Each structure stands twice: as C-alpha cells, then as structure tokens.
CSV table of C-alpha atoms and ligand atoms in Angstrom, one decimal:
chain,number,residue,atom,x,y,z
A,370,UNK,CA,0.0,0.0,0.0
A,371,UNK,CA,1.4,3.5,-0.8
A,372,UNK,CA,1.2,6.4,1.6
A,373,UNK,CA,-1.8,7.9,-0.3
A,374,UNK,CA,-3.8,4.8,0.3
A,375,UNK,CA,-2.7,4.5,3.9
A,376,UNK,CA,-3.8,8.1,4.5
A,377,UNK,CA,-7.2,7.3,3.0
A,378,UNK,CA,-7.5,4.3,5.2
A,379,UNK,CA,-6.8,6.5,8.2
A,380,UNK,CA,-9.5,8.9,7.0
A,381,UNK,CA,-11.9,6.0,6.7
A,382,UNK,CA,-11.8,5.6,10.5
A,383,UNK,CA,-12.7,9.2,11.1
A,384,UNK,CA,-15.7,9.5,8.8
A,385,UNK,CA,-18.9,7.5,8.3
A,386,UNK,CA,-19.0,4.6,6.0
A,387,UNK,CA,-21.5,6.3,3.7
A,388,UNK,CA,-19.3,9.3,3.4
A,389,UNK,CA,-16.3,7.1,2.7
A,390,UNK,CA,-18.0,5.0,0.0
A,391,UNK,CA,-19.7,8.0,-1.6
A,392,UNK,CA,-16.6,10.2,-1.9
A,393,UNK,CA,-13.3,9.1,-0.5
A,394,UNK,CA,-13.3,5.7,-2.1
A,395,UNK,CA,-13.4,7.4,-5.5
A,396,UNK,CA,-10.1,9.1,-5.0
A,397,UNK,CA,-7.0,7.7,-6.8
A,398,UNK,CA,-3.6,8.6,-5.5
A,399,UNK,CA,-0.9,9.3,-8.0
A,400,UNK,CA,2.2,7.7,-6.5
A,401,UNK,CA,4.3,8.6,-9.5
A,402,UNK,CA,3.7,12.3,-9.7
A,403,UNK,CA,3.4,12.9,-6.0
A,404,UNK,CA,6.5,14.1,-4.2
A,405,UNK,CA,7.5,14.3,-0.6
A,406,UNK,CA,5.8,17.6,-0.2
A,407,UNK,CA,3.0,17.3,-2.8
A,408,UNK,CA,0.3,14.6,-2.7
A,409,UNK,CA,-1.9,14.3,-5.8
A,410,UNK,CA,-5.3,12.6,-5.9
A,411,UNK,CA,-7.7,12.3,-8.8
A,412,UNK,CA,-11.4,12.7,-8.5
A,413,UNK,CA,-13.8,11.1,-11.0
A,414,UNK,CA,-15.8,14.3,-11.7
A,415,UNK,CA,-15.9,18.0,-11.0
A,416,UNK,CA,-18.6,17.8,-8.3
A,417,UNK,CA,-17.0,15.0,-6.2
A,418,UNK,CA,-13.8,16.9,-6.7
A,419,UNK,CA,-15.2,20.1,-5.3
A,420,UNK,CA,-17.0,18.3,-2.5
A,421,UNK,CA,-13.9,16.5,-1.3
A,422,UNK,CA,-11.8,19.6,-1.7
A,423,UNK,CA,-14.1,21.7,0.5
A,424,UNK,CA,-14.8,19.0,3.1
A,425,UNK,CA,-11.8,16.8,3.4
A,426,UNK,CA,-8.7,18.3,1.9
A,427,UNK,CA,-7.5,19.8,5.2
A,428,UNK,CA,-8.1,16.5,7.0
A,429,UNK,CA,-6.2,14.6,4.3
A,430,UNK,CA,-3.3,17.1,4.5
A,431,UNK,CA,-3.3,16.6,8.3
A,432,UNK,CA,-3.2,12.9,8.0
A,433,UNK,CA,-0.3,13.1,5.6
A,434,UNK,CA,1.6,15.1,8.1
A,435,UNK,CA,0.8,12.6,10.8
A,436,UNK,CA,2.0,9.7,8.5
A,437,UNK,CA,5.1,11.3,7.0
A,438,UNK,CA,6.1,13.7,9.7
A,439,UNK,CA,6.4,16.6,7.3
A,440,UNK,CA,4.1,19.2,5.8
A,441,UNK,CA,2.5,18.0,2.5
A,442,UNK,CA,0.3,20.1,0.3
A,443,UNK,CA,-2.6,18.1,-1.1
A,444,UNK,CA,-3.9,18.5,-4.6
A,445,UNK,CA,-7.2,17.0,-5.4
A,446,UNK,CA,-8.0,17.3,-9.1
A,447,UNK,CA,-9.6,16.0,-12.2
A,448,UNK,CA,-7.4,13.6,-14.0
A,449,UNK,CA,-6.7,15.5,-17.2
A,450,UNK,CA,-6.3,18.9,-15.6
A,451,UNK,CA,-3.5,18.0,-13.2
A,452,UNK,CA,-0.6,18.9,-15.3
A,453,UNK,CA,-2.1,22.3,-16.2
A,454,UNK,CA,-3.0,23.0,-12.6
A,455,UNK,CA,0.4,22.2,-11.2
A,456,UNK,CA,2.0,24.4,-13.7
A,457,UNK,CA,-0.5,27.1,-12.8
A,458,UNK,CA,0.3,26.6,-9.2
A,459,UNK,CA,3.9,27.0,-9.9
A,460,UNK,CA,3.5,30.3,-11.7
A,461,UNK,CA,1.2,31.4,-9.0
A,462,UNK,CA,3.8,30.8,-6.4
A,463,UNK,CA,6.3,32.7,-8.5
A,464,UNK,CA,4.0,35.6,-8.9
A,465,UNK,CA,3.1,35.6,-5.2
A,466,UNK,CA,-0.4,36.7,-5.8
A,467,UNK,CA,-3.5,34.9,-7.0
A,468,UNK,CA,-4.8,34.6,-10.4
A,469,UNK,CA,-8.2,35.8,-11.3
A,470,UNK,CA,-11.0,33.2,-11.6
A,471,UNK,CA,-12.1,33.5,-15.3
A,472,UNK,CA,-15.7,32.6,-14.5
A,473,UNK,CA,-16.0,35.6,-12.2
A,474,UNK,CA,-17.5,37.8,-14.9
A,475,UNK,CA,-20.2,40.5,-15.0
A,476,UNK,CA,-22.3,38.2,-17.2
A,477,UNK,CA,-22.2,35.5,-14.5
A,478,UNK,CA,-23.2,37.9,-11.8
A,479,UNK,CA,-26.9,38.2,-11.1
A,480,UNK,CA,-28.0,41.6,-10.2
A,481,UNK,CA,-30.9,42.5,-7.8
A,482,UNK,CA,-31.8,45.1,-5.3
A,483,UNK,CA,-29.3,43.8,-2.8
A,484,UNK,CA,-26.2,44.2,-4.9
A,485,UNK,CA,-27.3,46.6,-7.6
A,486,UNK,CA,-25.3,49.5,-6.2
A,487,UNK,CA,-22.1,47.7,-5.8
A,488,UNK,CA,-22.6,46.1,-9.3
A,489,UNK,CA,-23.1,49.5,-10.9
A,490,UNK,CA,-20.1,50.9,-9.2
A,491,UNK,CA,-17.7,48.1,-10.2
A,492,UNK,CA,-19.1,48.1,-13.7
A,493,UNK,CA,-18.5,51.8,-14.2
A,494,UNK,CA,-15.0,51.5,-12.8
A,495,UNK,CA,-14.4,48.7,-15.3
A,496,UNK,CA,-15.4,51.1,-18.0
A,497,UNK,CA,-13.3,54.1,-16.9
A,498,UNK,CA,-10.6,53.0,-14.5
A,499,UNK,CA,-8.9,55.6,-12.4
A,500,UNK,CA,-11.5,58.2,-13.4
A,501,UNK,CA,-14.8,57.7,-11.7
A,502,UNK,CA,-14.3,56.2,-8.2
A,503,UNK,CA,-10.8,55.7,-6.9
A,504,UNK,CA,-10.5,53.8,-4.7
A,505,UNK,CA,-13.7,51.8,-5.0
A,506,UNK,CA,-14.4,50.1,-1.7
A,507,UNK,CA,-17.0,47.2,-1.6
A,508,UNK,CA,-18.1,45.8,1.6
A,509,UNK,CA,-20.6,43.2,2.8
A,510,UNK,CA,-21.0,39.9,4.6
A,511,UNK,CA,-19.3,36.6,3.7
A,512,UNK,CA,-20.3,34.8,0.5
A,513,UNK,CA,-22.3,37.8,-1.0
A,514,UNK,CA,-20.2,38.2,-4.1
A,515,UNK,CA,-17.5,40.8,-3.3
A,516,UNK,CA,-14.7,38.8,-4.7
A,517,UNK,CA,-16.7,37.8,-7.7
A,518,UNK,CA,-17.5,41.5,-8.5
A,519,UNK,CA,-14.0,42.7,-7.9
A,520,UNK,CA,-12.6,40.0,-10.1
A,521,UNK,CA,-15.2,40.7,-12.8
A,522,UNK,CA,-13.5,44.1,-13.2
A,523,UNK,CA,-10.1,42.5,-13.0
A,524,UNK,CA,-11.0,40.2,-15.9
A,525,UNK,CA,-12.1,43.1,-18.0
A,526,UNK,CA,-8.8,44.9,-17.4
A,527,UNK,CA,-6.7,41.7,-17.9
A,528,UNK,CA,-8.5,41.1,-21.3
A,529,UNK,CA,-7.5,44.6,-22.3
A,530,UNK,CA,-3.9,43.7,-21.6
A,531,UNK,CA,-3.5,45.8,-18.5
A,532,UNK,CA,-1.4,44.6,-15.7
A,533,UNK,CA,-3.7,43.6,-12.9
A,534,UNK,CA,-2.6,42.5,-9.4
A,535,UNK,CA,-5.2,40.7,-7.4
A,536,UNK,CA,-4.1,39.8,-3.9
A,537,UNK,CA,-5.1,39.2,-0.3
A,538,UNK,CA,-3.6,41.2,2.5
A,539,UNK,CA,-1.8,38.1,3.6
A,540,UNK,CA,-0.1,37.6,0.2
A,541,UNK,CA,0.8,41.2,0.1
A,542,UNK,CA,2.3,41.0,3.5
A,543,UNK,CA,4.2,37.8,2.7
A,544,UNK,CA,5.5,39.3,-0.5
A,545,UNK,CA,6.6,42.3,1.5
A,546,UNK,CA,8.4,40.2,4.1
A,547,UNK,CA,10.2,38.2,1.4
A,548,UNK,CA,11.4,41.3,-0.3
A,549,UNK,CA,12.6,42.8,2.9
A,550,UNK,CA,14.5,39.7,3.8
A,551,UNK,CA,16.0,39.4,0.4
A,552,UNK,CA,16.8,43.1,0.3
A,553,UNK,CA,14.8,43.5,-2.9
A,554,UNK,CA,12.4,46.2,-1.8
A,555,UNK,CA,12.8,48.2,-4.9
A,556,UNK,CA,11.4,45.4,-7.0
A,557,UNK,CA,8.5,45.0,-4.6
A,558,UNK,CA,7.7,48.7,-5.0
A,559,UNK,CA,8.2,48.5,-8.7
A,560,UNK,CA,5.7,45.7,-8.9
A,561,UNK,CA,2.9,47.2,-6.8
A,562,UNK,CA,3.3,50.8,-7.7
A,563,UNK,CA,3.6,50.3,-11.4
A,564,UNK,CA,0.7,48.0,-12.1
A,565,UNK,CA,-2.4,49.4,-13.8
A,566,UNK,CA,-4.9,48.0,-11.4
A,567,UNK,CA,-4.6,46.8,-7.8
A,568,UNK,CA,-7.3,44.7,-6.3
A,569,UNK,CA,-7.0,43.8,-2.7
A,570,UNK,CA,-9.5,41.4,-1.2
A,571,UNK,CA,-10.6,41.5,2.4
A,572,UNK,CA,-8.6,44.6,3.4
A,573,UNK,CA,-10.0,44.3,7.0
A,574,UNK,CA,-7.0,42.0,7.6
A,575,UNK,CA,-4.8,45.1,7.6
A,576,UNK,CA,-6.2,45.8,11.0
A,577,UNK,CA,-3.5,46.1,13.7
A,578,UNK,CA,-0.7,45.4,11.3
A,579,UNK,CA,1.2,48.7,11.4
A,580,UNK,CA,4.2,47.8,9.3
A,581,UNK,CA,2.2,46.7,6.3
A,582,UNK,CA,-0.3,49.5,6.7
A,583,UNK,CA,2.6,51.9,6.2
A,584,UNK,CA,3.8,50.1,3.1
A,585,UNK,CA,0.3,49.9,1.8
A,586,UNK,CA,-0.2,53.6,2.4
A,587,UNK,CA,2.7,54.4,0.1
A,588,UNK,CA,1.5,52.0,-2.5
A,589,UNK,CA,-1.9,53.6,-2.4
A,590,UNK,CA,-0.5,57.1,-2.7
A,591,UNK,CA,1.7,56.1,-5.7
A,592,UNK,CA,-1.1,54.4,-7.6
A,593,UNK,CA,-3.7,57.0,-6.9
A,594,UNK,CA,-1.2,59.8,-7.8
A,595,UNK,CA,-0.7,58.3,-11.2
A,596,UNK,CA,-4.4,57.6,-11.8
A,597,UNK,CA,-4.2,53.9,-11.4
A,598,UNK,CA,-7.4,52.1,-10.3
A,599,UNK,CA,-7.6,50.6,-6.8
A,600,UNK,CA,-10.5,48.3,-5.8
A,601,UNK,CA,-10.8,47.0,-2.2
A,602,UNK,CA,-13.2,44.7,-0.5
A,603,UNK,CA,-13.9,44.2,3.2
A,604,UNK,CA,-16.4,42.6,5.5
A,605,UNK,CA,-17.4,46.0,6.9
A,606,UNK,CA,-17.5,49.8,6.2
A,607,UNK,CA,-14.0,51.5,6.5
A,608,UNK,CA,-15.2,53.4,9.6
A,609,UNK,CA,-16.0,50.1,11.3
A,610,UNK,CA,-12.6,48.5,10.7
A,611,UNK,CA,-10.7,48.9,13.9
A,612,UNK,CA,-6.9,49.1,14.3
A,613,UNK,CA,-6.5,51.1,11.1
A,614,UNK,CA,-4.4,54.3,10.7
A,615,UNK,CA,-6.6,57.3,10.3
A,616,UNK,CA,-5.0,58.4,7.1
A,617,UNK,CA,-5.8,55.0,5.5
A,618,UNK,CA,-9.3,54.9,6.8
A,619,UNK,CA,-10.0,58.3,5.3
A,620,UNK,CA,-8.4,57.4,2.0
A,621,UNK,CA,-10.6,54.3,1.8
A,622,UNK,CA,-13.6,56.7,1.7
A,623,UNK,CA,-12.1,59.0,-0.9
A,624,UNK,CA,-13.7,57.4,-3.8
A,625,UNK,CA,-16.9,55.4,-3.4
A,626,UNK,CA,-17.9,53.1,-0.6
A,627,UNK,CA,-20.6,50.6,-1.8
A,628,UNK,CA,-22.3,47.9,0.2
A,629,UNK,CA,-23.6,44.5,-0.8
A,630,UNK,CA,-26.6,43.2,1.1
A,631,UNK,CA,-27.8,39.6,1.4
A,632,UNK,CA,-29.8,38.7,-1.7
A,633,UNK,CA,-33.6,38.8,-1.7
A,634,UNK,CA,-35.6,35.8,-2.8
A,635,UNK,CA,-35.8,36.7,-6.5
A,636,UNK,CA,-32.0,37.3,-6.7
A,637,UNK,CA,-31.4,34.1,-4.9
A,638,UNK,CA,-33.6,32.3,-7.5
A,639,UNK,CA,-31.8,34.0,-10.4
A,640,UNK,CA,-28.4,33.0,-8.9
A,641,UNK,CA,-29.5,29.4,-8.5
A,642,UNK,CA,-30.7,29.3,-12.1
A,643,UNK,CA,-27.5,30.8,-13.3
A,644,UNK,CA,-25.4,28.3,-11.4
A,645,UNK,CA,-27.5,25.4,-12.7
A,646,UNK,CA,-26.9,26.7,-16.2
A,647,UNK,CA,-23.2,26.9,-15.7
A,648,UNK,CA,-22.9,23.5,-14.0
A,649,UNK,CA,-25.4,21.9,-16.3
A,650,UNK,CA,-27.6,20.8,-13.5
A,651,UNK,CA,-31.4,20.5,-14.1
A,652,UNK,CA,-33.7,21.5,-11.3
A,653,UNK,CA,-37.4,22.0,-11.3
A,654,UNK,CA,-38.8,25.4,-10.2
A,655,UNK,CA,-40.2,24.0,-6.9
A,656,UNK,CA,-36.7,22.7,-6.0
A,657,UNK,CA,-35.1,26.0,-6.9
A,658,UNK,CA,-37.7,27.9,-4.8
A,659,UNK,CA,-37.2,25.5,-1.9
A,660,UNK,CA,-33.4,26.0,-1.9
A,661,UNK,CA,-33.8,29.8,-2.3
A,662,UNK,CA,-36.2,29.9,0.7
A,663,UNK,CA,-34.3,27.7,3.1
A,664,UNK,CA,-30.8,29.1,2.5
A,665,UNK,CA,-30.7,32.5,4.1
A,666,UNK,CA,-28.2,34.5,2.3
A,667,UNK,CA,-24.8,33.0,1.7
A,668,UNK,CA,-24.4,32.4,-2.0
A,669,UNK,CA,-21.4,30.2,-1.4
A,670,UNK,CA,-23.6,27.9,0.6
A,671,UNK,CA,-26.1,27.7,-2.2
A,672,UNK,CA,-23.3,26.6,-4.6
A,673,UNK,CA,-22.3,24.0,-2.1
A,674,UNK,CA,-25.8,22.6,-2.1
A,675,UNK,CA,-26.0,22.5,-5.8
A,676,UNK,CA,-22.8,20.4,-6.1
A,677,UNK,CA,-23.9,18.2,-3.3
A,678,UNK,CA,-27.3,17.5,-5.0
A,679,UNK,CA,-25.6,16.9,-8.3
A,680,UNK,CA,-23.0,14.6,-6.8
A,681,UNK,CA,-25.5,12.6,-4.9
A,682,UNK,CA,-27.8,12.2,-7.9
A,683,UNK,CA,-24.9,11.1,-10.1
A,684,UNK,CA,-23.4,8.7,-7.7
A,685,UNK,CA,-26.7,7.1,-6.6
A,686,UNK,CA,-28.3,7.3,-10.1
A,687,UNK,CA,-31.3,9.1,-8.7
A,688,UNK,CA,-33.2,12.0,-10.3
A,689,UNK,CA,-33.3,15.1,-8.2
A,690,UNK,CA,-36.8,15.7,-6.9
A,691,UNK,CA,-38.1,17.8,-4.0
A,692,UNK,CA,-38.1,15.0,-1.5
A,693,UNK,CA,-34.6,14.1,-2.4
A,694,UNK,CA,-33.5,17.7,-2.1
A,695,UNK,CA,-35.0,18.0,1.3
A,696,UNK,CA,-33.3,14.9,2.4
A,697,UNK,CA,-29.9,16.1,1.1
A,698,UNK,CA,-30.3,19.5,2.7
A,699,UNK,CA,-31.3,18.1,6.1
A,700,UNK,CA,-27.8,18.0,7.6
A,701,UNK,CA,-27.0,21.4,6.3
A,702,UNK,CA,-30.1,23.0,7.7
A,703,UNK,CA,-29.6,21.3,11.1
A,704,UNK,CA,-26.2,22.8,11.2
A,705,UNK,CA,-27.5,26.2,10.4
A,706,UNK,CA,-30.2,25.8,13.0
A,707,UNK,CA,-28.0,24.4,15.7
A,708,UNK,CA,-28.6,27.4,17.9
A,709,UNK,CA,-32.3,27.6,17.5
A,710,UNK,CA,-33.9,26.9,20.9
A,711,UNK,CA,-37.3,25.9,22.0
A,712,UNK,CA,-37.7,29.3,23.7
A,713,UNK,CA,-36.8,31.2,20.5
A,714,UNK,CA,-39.4,29.2,18.6
A,715,UNK,CA,-42.2,29.5,21.1
A,716,UNK,CA,-41.5,33.2,21.6
A,717,UNK,CA,-41.7,33.8,17.9
A,718,UNK,CA,-45.0,31.9,17.6
A,719,UNK,CA,-46.4,33.7,20.6
A,720,UNK,CA,-45.4,37.1,19.2
A,721,UNK,CA,-46.8,36.3,15.8
A,722,UNK,CA,-50.2,35.2,17.2
A,723,UNK,CA,-50.3,37.9,19.8
A,724,UNK,CA,-50.3,35.8,23.0
A,725,UNK,CA,-47.9,35.3,25.8
A,726,UNK,CA,-45.1,32.6,25.5
A,727,UNK,CA,-46.0,31.3,29.0
A,728,UNK,CA,-49.6,30.8,27.8
A,729,UNK,CA,-48.4,28.5,25.0
A,730,UNK,CA,-46.8,26.3,27.6
A,731,UNK,CA,-49.7,26.5,30.0
A,732,UNK,CA,-52.6,24.0,30.2
A,733,UNK,CA,-55.1,26.5,28.8
A,734,UNK,CA,-57.6,25.0,26.4
A,735,UNK,CA,-59.0,28.0,24.6
A,736,UNK,CA,-59.0,27.6,20.8
A,737,UNK,CA,-56.3,30.2,20.3
A,738,UNK,CA,-54.0,28.6,22.7
A,739,UNK,CA,-54.4,25.1,21.4
A,740,UNK,CA,-53.7,26.4,17.9
A,741,UNK,CA,-50.6,28.3,19.0
A,742,UNK,CA,-49.4,25.3,21.0
A,743,UNK,CA,-49.8,22.9,18.1
A,744,UNK,CA,-47.9,25.2,15.8
A,745,UNK,CA,-45.1,25.6,18.3
A,746,UNK,CA,-44.8,21.9,18.9
A,747,UNK,CA,-44.7,21.2,15.2
A,748,UNK,CA,-42.0,23.9,14.6
A,749,UNK,CA,-39.9,22.7,17.6
A,750,UNK,CA,-39.9,19.3,16.2
A,751,UNK,CA,-39.1,20.4,12.7
A,752,UNK,CA,-36.4,22.9,13.6
A,753,UNK,CA,-34.6,21.4,16.5
A,754,UNK,CA,-33.2,18.0,17.4
A,755,UNK,CA,-35.4,17.6,20.5
A,756,UNK,CA,-37.0,14.2,21.0
A,757,UNK,CA,-40.7,13.8,21.6
A,758,UNK,CA,-40.3,13.1,25.3
A,759,UNK,CA,-38.2,16.3,25.6
A,760,UNK,CA,-40.9,18.2,23.8
A,761,UNK,CA,-43.6,16.7,26.1
A,762,UNK,CA,-41.6,17.9,29.1
A,763,UNK,CA,-41.1,21.4,27.7
A,764,UNK,CA,-44.8,21.8,26.8
A,765,UNK,CA,-46.0,20.3,30.1
A,766,UNK,CA,-47.7,17.4,28.4
A,767,UNK,CA,-48.1,14.0,29.9
A,768,UNK,CA,-45.9,12.0,27.6
A,769,UNK,CA,-44.6,11.6,24.0
A,770,UNK,CA,-47.9,10.2,22.7
A,771,UNK,CA,-49.5,13.6,23.2
A,772,UNK,CA,-46.8,15.1,21.1
A,773,UNK,CA,-47.1,12.6,18.4
A,774,UNK,CA,-50.9,13.1,18.4
A,775,UNK,CA,-50.3,16.8,17.9
A,776,UNK,CA,-47.8,16.3,15.1
A,777,UNK,CA,-50.3,14.0,13.3
A,778,UNK,CA,-53.0,16.6,13.5
A,779,UNK,CA,-50.7,19.3,12.1
A,780,UNK,CA,-49.6,17.1,9.3
A,781,UNK,CA,-53.2,16.5,8.3
A,782,UNK,CA,-54.0,20.2,8.4
A,783,UNK,CA,-50.9,20.9,6.3
A,784,UNK,CA,-52.2,18.5,3.7
A,785,UNK,CA,-55.8,19.8,3.6
A,786,UNK,CA,-55.5,23.5,4.4
A,787,UNK,CA,-53.4,25.6,2.0
A,788,UNK,CA,-53.7,28.7,4.1
A,789,UNK,CA,-52.4,26.9,7.2
A,790,UNK,CA,-49.5,25.5,5.2
A,791,UNK,CA,-48.6,29.0,4.1
A,792,UNK,CA,-48.8,30.2,7.6
A,793,UNK,CA,-46.4,27.5,8.8
A,794,UNK,CA,-44.0,28.3,6.0
A,795,UNK,CA,-44.1,32.0,6.9
A,796,UNK,CA,-43.4,31.3,10.5
A,797,UNK,CA,-40.6,28.9,9.6
A,798,UNK,CA,-38.9,31.5,7.4
A,799,UNK,CA,-39.3,34.2,10.1
A,800,UNK,CA,-37.9,32.0,12.8
A,801,UNK,CA,-35.0,30.7,10.8
A,802,UNK,CA,-34.0,34.1,9.6
A,803,UNK,CA,-33.7,35.6,13.0
A,804,UNK,CA,-31.5,32.8,14.3
B,1455,ADP,P1,-17.4,37.1,-0.9
B,1455,ADP,O1,-16.1,37.5,-1.5
B,1455,ADP,O2,-18.4,38.3,-0.7
B,1455,ADP,O3,-17.3,36.3,0.4
B,1455,ADP,P2,-17.7,35.6,-3.3
B,1455,ADP,O4,-17.5,36.6,-4.3
B,1455,ADP,O5,-16.6,34.6,-3.1
B,1455,ADP,O6,-18.2,36.2,-1.9
B,1455,ADP,O7,-19.0,34.7,-3.7
B,1455,ADP,C1,-19.3,33.4,-3.2
B,1455,ADP,C2,-19.8,32.6,-4.4
B,1455,ADP,O8,-21.1,33.1,-4.7
B,1455,ADP,C3,-19.0,32.8,-5.6
B,1455,ADP,O9,-18.9,31.5,-6.2
B,1455,ADP,C4,-19.8,33.7,-6.5
B,1455,ADP,O10,-19.7,33.4,-7.9
B,1455,ADP,C5,-21.2,33.4,-6.0
B,1455,ADP,N1,-22.1,34.6,-6.1
B,1455,ADP,C6,-22.2,35.6,-5.1
B,1455,ADP,N2,-23.1,36.5,-5.5
B,1455,ADP,C7,-23.5,36.2,-6.8
B,1455,ADP,C8,-24.4,36.8,-7.8
B,1455,ADP,N3,-25.1,37.9,-7.5
B,1455,ADP,N4,-24.5,36.1,-8.9
B,1455,ADP,C9,-23.9,35.0,-9.2
B,1455,ADP,N5,-23.0,34.4,-8.3
B,1455,ADP,C10,-22.8,35.0,-7.2
B,1456,MG,MG1,-14.2,37.1,-0.9
C-alpha cells in the first residue's frame, strides 16, 4: 500500500461509511507524480472533486503530516487537468499573488436590489478605470459576491492587456516580508506601484498590522497619484474596521464606498438558475424555490448545495426531486439551526399570534392557545433536534404520545388547508431568519 492509500485508510476511520463510500473511495492517489511535499489525488468528476476539496482536503493534509512527519500540500484534481493545474500553481507561487478566476465575470453575476449599487459601481469603474471612483471600496457579509464582482472588473482589465494585481492582505504581507528579507524592496515597490490596477481582497485584515499599513499607504499614494485604479473589499465599512491608521481609513472613503446586502428571494432564485446553467444541473422550479427559501443569504452555501445535489444524484443514479432535495439538505439545515432553541421558537410563535409565551406552555384549552401550542410543537420538532419526550416535558404534556398526536393533527392540516400550510412556512422563514 502506498502512503496515499494509507492516508485514505486512516481517514476511513474518522468518517462514516456512507461518506467514505460515496466520496473518498473514489479518489485515486498518483504515486508517480506525488512528491515528498505534494500529494496528488484524482477525483472522478468535478462535483465530487469540489466536495472533497471543501470538506476533506485539510483532513487529508493533516493525516499526511501525521504519517510522513512533514508538511505536505494536497492537490485533489480531475485527471486531465492535473498537469495544467500544477503548472498554474507554480507560476502562481512565483507571482506571489493569486490569479483571477475566469468565471468571475459580470455576465455570470446576477443583479438584484441587494447588490445593484455595488454592481453599478464596479461596472462603471471597469469602463473608466482611475477616473470615476478611486478607490472603489466594496463591503458586505461573507459569500455575498464581493470577490466575484472585484474579479469581474479584474478580468475586463486583464483582457485589455492591462497589468492587474489581485491579492489578499496576507499575500501582500508575505511578499513584503520576502522582499525585505532578500533586500529587494525596490522590486516590490516597482511591482505594486507600477501595475495598472490593484485589487486587494478582504482589506479588513490590515487591521492592527502597522508595518504593512505603512507600506500599503505608500503603494496607495503612488497608484492614486498616477491615476491607477484601486479596488478594495472588506467585510465592513471602513469606519468600522478597527486598528487602522486614520490616514488609511479616510483614503478608503475618498472614492466610493458601496455595500452588498444579502440577496432577496428573487435574486437568490436568479443566482441558482445561473449556477444550474453553468454547471449543467437540471432542477425544477419548486426545488429552486425551496433552496432559495431555506438558505438565508450565503451564496457560497447555495453553490455547495448544488454540487452536493448533483454529486449525490450522479453517484446514486437518482433523479433530483423535491423529497430528495429536502433529504440532502437536512444536515446542512440542522447545522444552520443548531442554535435555534425551543424558547426562541415559542417566543416567535407567541409574538406572531399575539399571545404570551407562558400561555403556550400552560394548560389553557382555549381555541387560540391550542392552535398556537400545536404550531409551536410542530416547529420545535421540525427545527430542533429535540426528541418527543423532551418536547412533552417542555410543553408540560403527559408523555410523548400527546406530542405525536399533535404532530399527526398538524400534518393533516398541512395537507388539507393551504392557508395553514402557508402560515407555517411563513413562520418557519421568520424564525430561521432571526436565528
Ligand atoms: P465574498 O467574496 O463576498 O465572500 P464571493 O464573491 O466569493 O463572496 O461569492 C461566493 C460565491 O457566490 C462565488 O462563487 C460567486 O460566484 C457566487 N455569487 C455571489 N453573488 C453572486 C451573484 N449575485 N450572482 C452569481 N453568483 C454569485
Ligand atoms: Mg471574498
């Protein structure tokens, strides 16, 4: 057995059999091309590839370290793309900053109320760099498309033959340290101060790093002074980034500061449709609507779900229908809802129906209370991991049969009463979006 197989055997002990058979078992280790610090695995298709990369690659790297005693970087890739990727990786290392993702384009970016402003700003900068908004500062929560938008402009510039640097604060810092160490600072300055466009992602990481703030300040001044475009992203407004020199903070606001908000339902639906088109996944409208409703905002999470669905359906030779989707999403949703408590749910139901939370848990038999209690029990069962006996105790009922009776009643109602079903869905959305 080679070390790659040994590592996968170790991993087998750490994950469930289903996970192992579904994903890990499909990996093939390339003993020939792998070296002492690079382990190469092949995945059978793009979706399994992405899934393993996002879920297991760190674990695999860790197990390699355990086995071999030294750090190994792990490449999981599709068979035919390895050579290209490794080459790419090498040039990337040489350049010390990342490459733009070619699929991050304006065409692939779905615009809605939530991101319209940022989109328009980046778009106009891409049409007249260095002229309209400099710097352009985009901020917003994780997975909302900041990197995608920034790189869309980057790709436009690159296609025009401009020299574009796209980098994270960390890479900028590492590059800086390397040049200081090698006493080659002039070439560092040459590189960052002479490029046509500088894109720095997640600039909030400059926070409390004085040395690099100083260097960045001079880079900024040089670029701005010669009319070169700067685009920055962050997870918050410049004013809210702590540990930042005043002069930098104020410069971040010189051009335009644009925010990206979580996508509203229609935008989420448009994004899902786009991703399906790109990844050649076919989903019916009810499935698309379901995913858009249950996933709050993070677009990256939506993408993860699409690959998961696709991978499952391919591996198990099952068509993707709504029941299948719900099943696949179960784990994910439970993770998201891990901090949803019985109190949060009952309080929300009480508030919505205009009664006191204590009344829901009382023995009152009025029609209103029974109605509210039933809904609460149903939602508590759906949205948390509590068992029926635990719910019986919480709602002051005799035993779990009372709970199961209630659940049966609600399920019947859901089947026969469309208004009631809508009410339950509304409440579910409300509760899961506050958590
Ligand atoms: P951020 O940098 O804000 O954390 P990303 O730009 O990395 O988020 O976006 C996460 C993923 O979601 C990317 O794959 C991106 O393509 C996708 N995405 C986000 N917003 C949109 C959108 N409006 N249209 C299409 N794809 C989007
Ligand atoms: Mg990003």
